[in-house]
PDB file of C-alpha atoms in Angstrom:
ATOM      1  CA  UNK A   6     -96.894  28.171  89.059  1.00 46.00           C
ATOM      2  CA  UNK A   7     -99.231  28.156  86.142  1.00 52.00           C
ATOM      3  CA  UNK A   8     -97.902  27.821  82.596  1.00 77.00           C
ATOM      4  CA  UNK A   9    -100.159  28.530  79.671  1.00 90.00           C
ATOM      5  CA  UNK A  10     -99.123  27.560  76.183  1.00 93.00           C
ATOM      6  CA  UNK A  11    -100.959  28.948  73.197  1.00 95.00           C
ATOM      7  CA  UNK A  12    -100.880  27.858  69.544  1.00 96.00           C
ATOM      8  CA  UNK A  13    -100.539  28.953  66.855  1.00 96.00           C
ATOM      9  CA  UNK A  14     -98.681  32.222  67.274  1.00 94.00           C
ATOM     10  CA  UNK A  15     -99.993  33.476  63.937  1.00 96.00           C
ATOM     11  CA  UNK A  16    -103.029  32.427  61.958  1.00 98.00           C
ATOM     12  CA  UNK A  17    -104.187  33.673  58.586  1.00 98.00           C
ATOM     13  CA  UNK A  18    -107.594  32.683  57.195  1.00 97.00           C
ATOM     14  CA  UNK A  19    -109.845  33.715  54.369  1.00 98.00           C
ATOM     15  CA  UNK A  20    -112.963  35.651  55.216  1.00 97.00           C
ATOM     16  CA  UNK A  21    -115.780  33.248  55.964  1.00 97.00           C
ATOM     17  CA  UNK A  22    -113.502  30.423  57.090  1.00 97.00           C
ATOM     18  CA  UNK A  23    -113.218  29.201  60.669  1.00 98.00           C
ATOM     19  CA  UNK A  24    -110.314  29.887  63.028  1.00 98.00           C
ATOM     20  CA  UNK A  25    -109.255  27.741  65.970  1.00 98.00           C
ATOM     21  CA  UNK A  26    -106.774  28.706  68.676  1.00 98.00           C
ATOM     22  CA  UNK A  27    -105.660  26.242  71.331  1.00 97.00           C
ATOM     23  CA  UNK A  28    -104.268  26.603  74.820  1.00 96.00           C
ATOM     24  CA  UNK A  29    -102.962  24.180  77.396  1.00 95.00           C
ATOM     25  CA  UNK A  30    -102.401  24.782  81.070  1.00 91.00           C
ATOM     26  CA  UNK A  31    -100.611  22.946  83.827  1.00 88.00           C
ATOM     27  CA  UNK A  32    -102.385  23.705  87.105  1.00 83.00           C
ATOM     28  CA  UNK A  33    -105.318  21.340  87.576  1.00 81.00           C
ATOM     29  CA  UNK A  34    -106.754  23.714  90.200  1.00 81.00           C
ATOM     30  CA  UNK A  35    -107.537  26.333  87.531  1.00 85.00           C
ATOM     31  CA  UNK A  36    -111.268  26.780  87.085  1.00 87.00           C
ATOM     32  CA  UNK A  37    -111.721  29.941  85.019  1.00 90.00           C
ATOM     33  CA  UNK A  38    -110.574  30.363  81.420  1.00 93.00           C
ATOM     34  CA  UNK A  39    -111.152  33.689  79.682  1.00 94.00           C
ATOM     35  CA  UNK A  40    -110.272  34.700  76.144  1.00 96.00           C
ATOM     36  CA  UNK A  41    -109.277  38.260  75.323  1.00 96.00           C
ATOM     37  CA  UNK A  42    -109.053  40.163  72.059  1.00 97.00           C
ATOM     38  CA  UNK A  43    -106.493  42.916  71.676  1.00 95.00           C
ATOM     39  CA  UNK A  44    -106.822  45.341  68.813  1.00 94.00           C
ATOM     40  CA  UNK A  45    -103.996  47.591  67.731  1.00 90.00           C
ATOM     41  CA  UNK A  46    -103.286  50.318  70.250  1.00 87.00           C
ATOM     42  CA  UNK A  47    -105.899  49.060  72.689  1.00 89.00           C
ATOM     43  CA  UNK A  48    -106.074  47.029  75.834  1.00 90.00           C
ATOM     44  CA  UNK A  49    -107.361  43.482  75.808  1.00 92.00           C
ATOM     45  CA  UNK A  50    -111.097  42.946  75.991  1.00 94.00           C
ATOM     46  CA  UNK A  51    -112.875  39.849  77.192  1.00 94.00           C
ATOM     47  CA  UNK A  52    -114.726  38.121  74.356  1.00 96.00           C
ATOM     48  CA  UNK A  53    -115.792  34.884  76.009  1.00 96.00           C
ATOM     49  CA  UNK A  54    -114.997  32.854  79.100  1.00 94.00           C
ATOM     50  CA  UNK A  55    -115.690  29.428  80.467  1.00 93.00           C
ATOM     51  CA  UNK A  56    -115.690  27.943  83.926  1.00 90.00           C
ATOM     52  CA  UNK A  57    -114.673  24.427  84.749  1.00 83.00           C
ATOM     53  CA  UNK A  58    -118.176  23.161  85.390  1.00 82.00           C
ATOM     54  CA  UNK A  59    -119.041  23.289  81.679  1.00 84.00           C
ATOM     55  CA  UNK A  60    -117.402  21.832  78.597  1.00 90.00           C
ATOM     56  CA  UNK A  61    -118.545  24.287  75.972  1.00 94.00           C
ATOM     57  CA  UNK A  62    -119.935  27.773  75.678  1.00 94.00           C
ATOM     58  CA  UNK A  63    -121.108  29.630  72.606  1.00 96.00           C
ATOM     59  CA  UNK A  64    -121.845  33.258  71.840  1.00 94.00           C
ATOM     60  CA  UNK A  65    -122.910  33.853  68.251  1.00 96.00           C
ATOM     61  CA  UNK A  66    -119.847  33.176  66.061  1.00 97.00           C
ATOM     62  CA  UNK A  67    -117.526  32.505  68.997  1.00 98.00           C
ATOM     63  CA  UNK A  68    -117.307  29.321  71.018  1.00 97.00           C
ATOM     64  CA  UNK A  69    -114.945  27.953  73.627  1.00 97.00           C
ATOM     65  CA  UNK A  70    -114.432  24.325  74.562  1.00 96.00           C
ATOM     66  CA  UNK A  71    -112.756  23.011  77.681  1.00 95.00           C
ATOM     67  CA  UNK A  72    -111.267  19.604  78.368  1.00 94.00           C
ATOM     68  CA  UNK A  73    -110.279  19.555  82.027  1.00 90.00           C
ATOM     69  CA  UNK A  74    -108.901  16.040  81.879  1.00 91.00           C
ATOM     70  CA  UNK A  75    -106.485  16.938  79.118  1.00 92.00           C
ATOM     71  CA  UNK A  76    -106.015  20.490  80.489  1.00 92.00           C
ATOM     72  CA  UNK A  77    -106.695  22.265  77.264  1.00 93.00           C
ATOM     73  CA  UNK A  78    -109.227  24.743  75.970  1.00 96.00           C
ATOM     74  CA  UNK A  79    -109.866  26.181  72.557  1.00 97.00           C
ATOM     75  CA  UNK A  80    -111.391  29.234  70.923  1.00 98.00           C
ATOM     76  CA  UNK A  81    -113.434  28.731  67.782  1.00 98.00           C
ATOM     77  CA  UNK A  82    -114.468  31.593  65.527  1.00 98.00           C
ATOM     78  CA  UNK A  83    -116.796  30.734  62.660  1.00 97.00           C
ATOM     79  CA  UNK A  84    -117.624  32.788  59.571  1.00 97.00           C
ATOM     80  CA  UNK A  85    -114.631  35.021  60.207  1.00 98.00           C
ATOM     81  CA  UNK A  86    -114.748  38.656  59.187  1.00 97.00           C
ATOM     82  CA  UNK A  87    -111.921  41.179  58.617  1.00 96.00           C
ATOM     83  CA  UNK A  88    -112.835  42.905  61.884  1.00 96.00           C
ATOM     84  CA  UNK A  89    -111.931  39.693  63.718  1.00 97.00           C
ATOM     85  CA  UNK A  90    -108.292  40.454  62.875  1.00 97.00           C
ATOM     86  CA  UNK A  91    -106.509  41.051  66.189  1.00 97.00           C
ATOM     87  CA  UNK A  92    -104.292  39.360  68.745  1.00 96.00           C
ATOM     88  CA  UNK A  93    -106.108  36.832  70.909  1.00 97.00           C
ATOM     89  CA  UNK A  94    -104.946  35.798  74.368  1.00 95.00           C
ATOM     90  CA  UNK A  95    -106.048  32.892  76.497  1.00 95.00           C
ATOM     91  CA  UNK A  96    -105.622  32.827  80.244  1.00 92.00           C
ATOM     92  CA  UNK A  97    -105.873  30.303  83.046  1.00 88.00           C
ATOM     93  CA  UNK A  98    -106.661  32.917  85.499  1.00 78.00           C
ATOM     94  CA  UNK A  99    -105.922  31.171  88.750  1.00 68.00           C
ATOM     95  CA  UNK A 100    -102.501  32.732  88.667  1.00 64.00           C
ATOM     96  CA  UNK A 101    -103.061  35.570  86.158  1.00 72.00           C
ATOM     97  CA  UNK A 102    -100.962  33.908  83.508  1.00 80.00           C
ATOM     98  CA  UNK A 103    -101.658  34.559  79.864  1.00 88.00           C
ATOM     99  CA  UNK A 104    -100.759  32.671  76.745  1.00 92.00           C
ATOM    100  CA  UNK A 105     -98.286  34.314  74.402  1.00 91.00           C
ATOM    101  CA  UNK A 106    -101.031  35.394  72.023  1.00 94.00           C
ATOM    102  CA  UNK A 107    -102.190  34.513  68.512  1.00 96.00           C
ATOM    103  CA  UNK A 108    -102.175  37.109  65.788  1.00 96.00           C
ATOM    104  CA  UNK A 109    -105.212  36.361  63.633  1.00 97.00           C
ATOM    105  CA  UNK A 110    -105.447  37.896  60.179  1.00 97.00           C
ATOM    106  CA  UNK A 111    -108.672  37.541  58.219  1.00 97.00           C
ATOM    107  CA  UNK A 112    -108.171  38.259  54.544  1.00 96.00           C
ATOM    108  CA  UNK A 113    -111.120  39.784  52.693  1.00 92.00           C
TER     109      UNK A 113
ATOM    110  CA  UNK B   5    -118.806  53.261  83.060  1.00 63.00           C
ATOM    111  CA  UNK B   6    -115.643  54.876  81.696  1.00 80.00           C
ATOM    112  CA  UNK B   7    -113.566  51.722  81.990  1.00 93.00           C
ATOM    113  CA  UNK B   8    -109.990  51.563  83.221  1.00 96.00           C
ATOM    114  CA  UNK B   9    -108.203  54.810  82.472  1.00 97.00           C
ATOM    115  CA  UNK B  10    -104.459  54.992  82.006  1.00 97.00           C
ATOM    116  CA  UNK B  11    -102.225  57.983  81.503  1.00 97.00           C
ATOM    117  CA  UNK B  12    -100.201  58.986  79.695  1.00 97.00           C
ATOM    118  CA  UNK B  13    -100.945  57.010  76.520  1.00 96.00           C
ATOM    119  CA  UNK B  14     -97.421  57.540  75.259  1.00 97.00           C
ATOM    120  CA  UNK B  15     -94.235  58.457  77.072  1.00 96.00           C
ATOM    121  CA  UNK B  16     -90.836  59.054  75.541  1.00 97.00           C
ATOM    122  CA  UNK B  17     -87.991  59.915  77.859  1.00 96.00           C
ATOM    123  CA  UNK B  18     -84.250  59.686  78.228  1.00 96.00           C
ATOM    124  CA  UNK B  19     -82.676  56.879  80.182  1.00 96.00           C
ATOM    125  CA  UNK B  20     -82.039  57.703  83.793  1.00 96.00           C
ATOM    126  CA  UNK B  21     -85.212  59.730  84.129  1.00 97.00           C
ATOM    127  CA  UNK B  22     -88.045  58.836  86.475  1.00 97.00           C
ATOM    128  CA  UNK B  23     -91.199  57.586  84.791  1.00 98.00           C
ATOM    129  CA  UNK B  24     -94.623  57.531  86.430  1.00 98.00           C
ATOM    130  CA  UNK B  25     -97.545  55.664  84.922  1.00 98.00           C
ATOM    131  CA  UNK B  26    -101.042  56.218  86.252  1.00 98.00           C
ATOM    132  CA  UNK B  27    -104.167  54.130  86.447  1.00 98.00           C
ATOM    133  CA  UNK B  28    -107.749  54.679  87.517  1.00 98.00           C
ATOM    134  CA  UNK B  29    -109.595  51.371  87.920  1.00 97.00           C
ATOM    135  CA  UNK B  30    -113.286  50.792  87.408  1.00 96.00           C
ATOM    136  CA  UNK B  31    -115.228  51.976  90.431  1.00 94.00           C
ATOM    137  CA  UNK B  32    -116.123  49.113  92.734  1.00 92.00           C
ATOM    138  CA  UNK B  33    -113.412  46.765  91.499  1.00 93.00           C
ATOM    139  CA  UNK B  34    -111.372  45.331  94.365  1.00 91.00           C
ATOM    140  CA  UNK B  35    -108.420  44.087  92.341  1.00 93.00           C
ATOM    141  CA  UNK B  36    -105.912  46.075  90.328  1.00 94.00           C
ATOM    142  CA  UNK B  37    -103.174  44.588  88.164  1.00 94.00           C
ATOM    143  CA  UNK B  38    -100.141  46.004  86.391  1.00 96.00           C
ATOM    144  CA  UNK B  39     -98.795  44.189  83.315  1.00 95.00           C
ATOM    145  CA  UNK B  40     -95.930  44.733  80.926  1.00 95.00           C
ATOM    146  CA  UNK B  41     -96.222  43.623  77.300  1.00 93.00           C
ATOM    147  CA  UNK B  42     -93.294  43.095  74.945  1.00 91.00           C
ATOM    148  CA  UNK B  43     -92.879  41.127  71.749  1.00 86.00           C
ATOM    149  CA  UNK B  44     -90.308  38.885  73.364  1.00 85.00           C
ATOM    150  CA  UNK B  45     -92.032  38.084  76.641  1.00 85.00           C
ATOM    151  CA  UNK B  46     -95.723  38.653  75.923  1.00 86.00           C
ATOM    152  CA  UNK B  47     -97.965  39.850  78.725  1.00 89.00           C
ATOM    153  CA  UNK B  48     -96.269  39.659  82.117  1.00 90.00           C
ATOM    154  CA  UNK B  49     -97.942  40.303  85.451  1.00 91.00           C
ATOM    155  CA  UNK B  50     -95.850  42.749  87.470  1.00 95.00           C
ATOM    156  CA  UNK B  51     -97.922  43.265  90.616  1.00 95.00           C
ATOM    157  CA  UNK B  52    -101.484  43.159  91.816  1.00 93.00           C
ATOM    158  CA  UNK B  53    -103.423  44.819  94.622  1.00 94.00           C
ATOM    159  CA  UNK B  54    -106.484  43.775  96.578  1.00 93.00           C
ATOM    160  CA  UNK B  55    -108.335  46.547  98.388  1.00 93.00           C
ATOM    161  CA  UNK B  56    -105.332  48.844  97.849  1.00 94.00           C
ATOM    162  CA  UNK B  57    -102.895  46.384  99.443  1.00 95.00           C
ATOM    163  CA  UNK B  58    -100.111  44.849  97.316  1.00 95.00           C
ATOM    164  CA  UNK B  59    -100.603  41.085  97.321  1.00 91.00           C
ATOM    165  CA  UNK B  60     -97.978  39.763  94.937  1.00 89.00           C
ATOM    166  CA  UNK B  61     -95.101  41.787  93.524  1.00 92.00           C
ATOM    167  CA  UNK B  62     -92.967  38.842  92.475  1.00 90.00           C
ATOM    168  CA  UNK B  63     -93.222  39.929  88.857  1.00 91.00           C
ATOM    169  CA  UNK B  64     -91.630  43.314  89.457  1.00 94.00           C
ATOM    170  CA  UNK B  65     -88.359  43.023  87.566  1.00 87.00           C
ATOM    171  CA  UNK B  66     -86.055  45.087  89.754  1.00 85.00           C
ATOM    172  CA  UNK B  67     -85.884  47.536  92.611  1.00 91.00           C
ATOM    173  CA  UNK B  68     -86.099  50.280  90.042  1.00 95.00           C
ATOM    174  CA  UNK B  69     -89.802  49.440  89.728  1.00 97.00           C
ATOM    175  CA  UNK B  70     -92.304  50.387  92.407  1.00 97.00           C
ATOM    176  CA  UNK B  71     -96.090  50.526  92.547  1.00 97.00           C
ATOM    177  CA  UNK B  72     -98.508  52.170  94.917  1.00 97.00           C
ATOM    178  CA  UNK B  73    -102.224  52.336  95.397  1.00 97.00           C
ATOM    179  CA  UNK B  74    -102.977  55.162  97.831  1.00 97.00           C
ATOM    180  CA  UNK B  75    -106.739  54.790  97.429  1.00 95.00           C
ATOM    181  CA  UNK B  76    -109.327  52.694  95.640  1.00 94.00           C
ATOM    182  CA  UNK B  77    -109.421  54.923  92.581  1.00 95.00           C
ATOM    183  CA  UNK B  78    -105.764  55.473  91.793  1.00 96.00           C
ATOM    184  CA  UNK B  79    -102.545  53.565  91.309  1.00 98.00           C
ATOM    185  CA  UNK B  80     -99.077  54.436  90.049  1.00 98.00           C
ATOM    186  CA  UNK B  81     -96.220  52.438  88.613  1.00 98.00           C
ATOM    187  CA  UNK B  82     -92.847  54.154  88.845  1.00 98.00           C
ATOM    188  CA  UNK B  83     -89.538  53.344  87.220  1.00 97.00           C
ATOM    189  CA  UNK B  84     -86.511  55.116  88.621  1.00 96.00           C
ATOM    190  CA  UNK B  85     -84.033  55.277  86.997  1.00 96.00           C
ATOM    191  CA  UNK B  86     -85.427  54.163  83.650  1.00 96.00           C
ATOM    192  CA  UNK B  87     -83.414  52.104  81.165  1.00 96.00           C
ATOM    193  CA  UNK B  88     -83.916  51.383  77.432  1.00 96.00           C
ATOM    194  CA  UNK B  89     -84.884  47.780  78.197  1.00 95.00           C
ATOM    195  CA  UNK B  90     -87.903  49.079  80.111  1.00 96.00           C
ATOM    196  CA  UNK B  91     -89.429  50.125  76.795  1.00 97.00           C
ATOM    197  CA  UNK B  92     -92.750  48.287  76.491  1.00 97.00           C
ATOM    198  CA  UNK B  93     -96.480  48.772  76.692  1.00 96.00           C
ATOM    199  CA  UNK B  94     -97.686  48.827  80.282  1.00 97.00           C
ATOM    200  CA  UNK B  95    -101.276  47.833  81.004  1.00 96.00           C
ATOM    201  CA  UNK B  96    -103.386  48.312  84.058  1.00 96.00           C
ATOM    202  CA  UNK B  97    -106.424  46.108  84.634  1.00 95.00           C
ATOM    203  CA  UNK B  98    -109.060  45.785  87.329  1.00 94.00           C
ATOM    204  CA  UNK B  99    -111.551  43.113  88.320  1.00 92.00           C
ATOM    205  CA  UNK B 100    -114.336  42.394  90.771  1.00 88.00           C
ATOM    206  CA  UNK B 101    -114.173  40.177  93.788  1.00 69.00           C
ATOM    207  CA  UNK B 102    -111.904  37.233  94.123  1.00 57.00           C
ATOM    208  CA  UNK B 103    -108.991  37.087  91.756  1.00 57.00           C
ATOM    209  CA  UNK B 104    -108.847  34.364  89.242  1.00 63.00           C
ATOM    210  CA  UNK B 105    -112.572  33.923  88.753  1.00 78.00           C
ATOM    211  CA  UNK B 106    -113.638  37.157  87.195  1.00 85.00           C
ATOM    212  CA  UNK B 107    -112.624  38.755  83.916  1.00 90.00           C
ATOM    213  CA  UNK B 108    -110.136  41.554  83.958  1.00 92.00           C
ATOM    214  CA  UNK B 109    -110.915  44.899  82.397  1.00 94.00           C
ATOM    215  CA  UNK B 110    -107.893  46.444  80.729  1.00 95.00           C
ATOM    216  CA  UNK B 111    -106.952  50.026  80.091  1.00 96.00           C
ATOM    217  CA  UNK B 112    -105.600  51.014  76.685  1.00 95.00           C
ATOM    218  CA  UNK B 113    -102.044  50.961  77.972  1.00 96.00           C
ATOM    219  CA  UNK B 114     -99.082  53.313  78.138  1.00 97.00           C
ATOM    220  CA  UNK B 115     -96.516  52.910  75.390  1.00 97.00           C
ATOM    221  CA  UNK B 116     -93.190  53.695  77.022  1.00 97.00           C
ATOM    222  CA  UNK B 117     -90.037  54.396  75.062  1.00 97.00           C
ATOM    223  CA  UNK B 118     -86.760  54.956  76.886  1.00 97.00           C
ATOM    224  CA  UNK B 119     -84.078  56.444  74.672  1.00 96.00           C
TER     225      UNK B 119
END
């Protein structure tokens, strides 16, 4: 089955700095990689996704990169704001497996 | 669209009692998923349905857990009898079309506490 490893488990940055979260997966057949944001007391919400036919995708301050050869993908958040504070999950959704999550704290 | 709706939002009950969690997926979504989230184990897939049919229940921890989807707009997850180690947040999610290639839309979860 699919294993998804996510690092780091916690990340604290100063407002305005960048944050990077990395995930690796094991199943080379995976072709869809979403990132979810979970705020306190809420369900996870999709913030960006990438499919295996592209290497990078950007949406304003959020970007995702994918390296299929190395089987890893990363979330990049630039110019972080306090409202970015949340738990972020990656997934290699071929088998509905999620990473363990990264708790991001953005200090004002 | 109202999104995925789960009820109740919080449930506190004594061990041994039956617990029923409810989910209404987004209209038109063919896939419905039940997850359990704990600090120790993260987000675990329990079971998922396609067109109301259970496809994979290998994540259901024990026979005490059961899930049904009697129609396209409603699903239940039951625990009978409940135990303190079942305490967790349970999420329902739904998605369009083929699994694995579409984002999932999550409900806000049910926080379950078994005393």
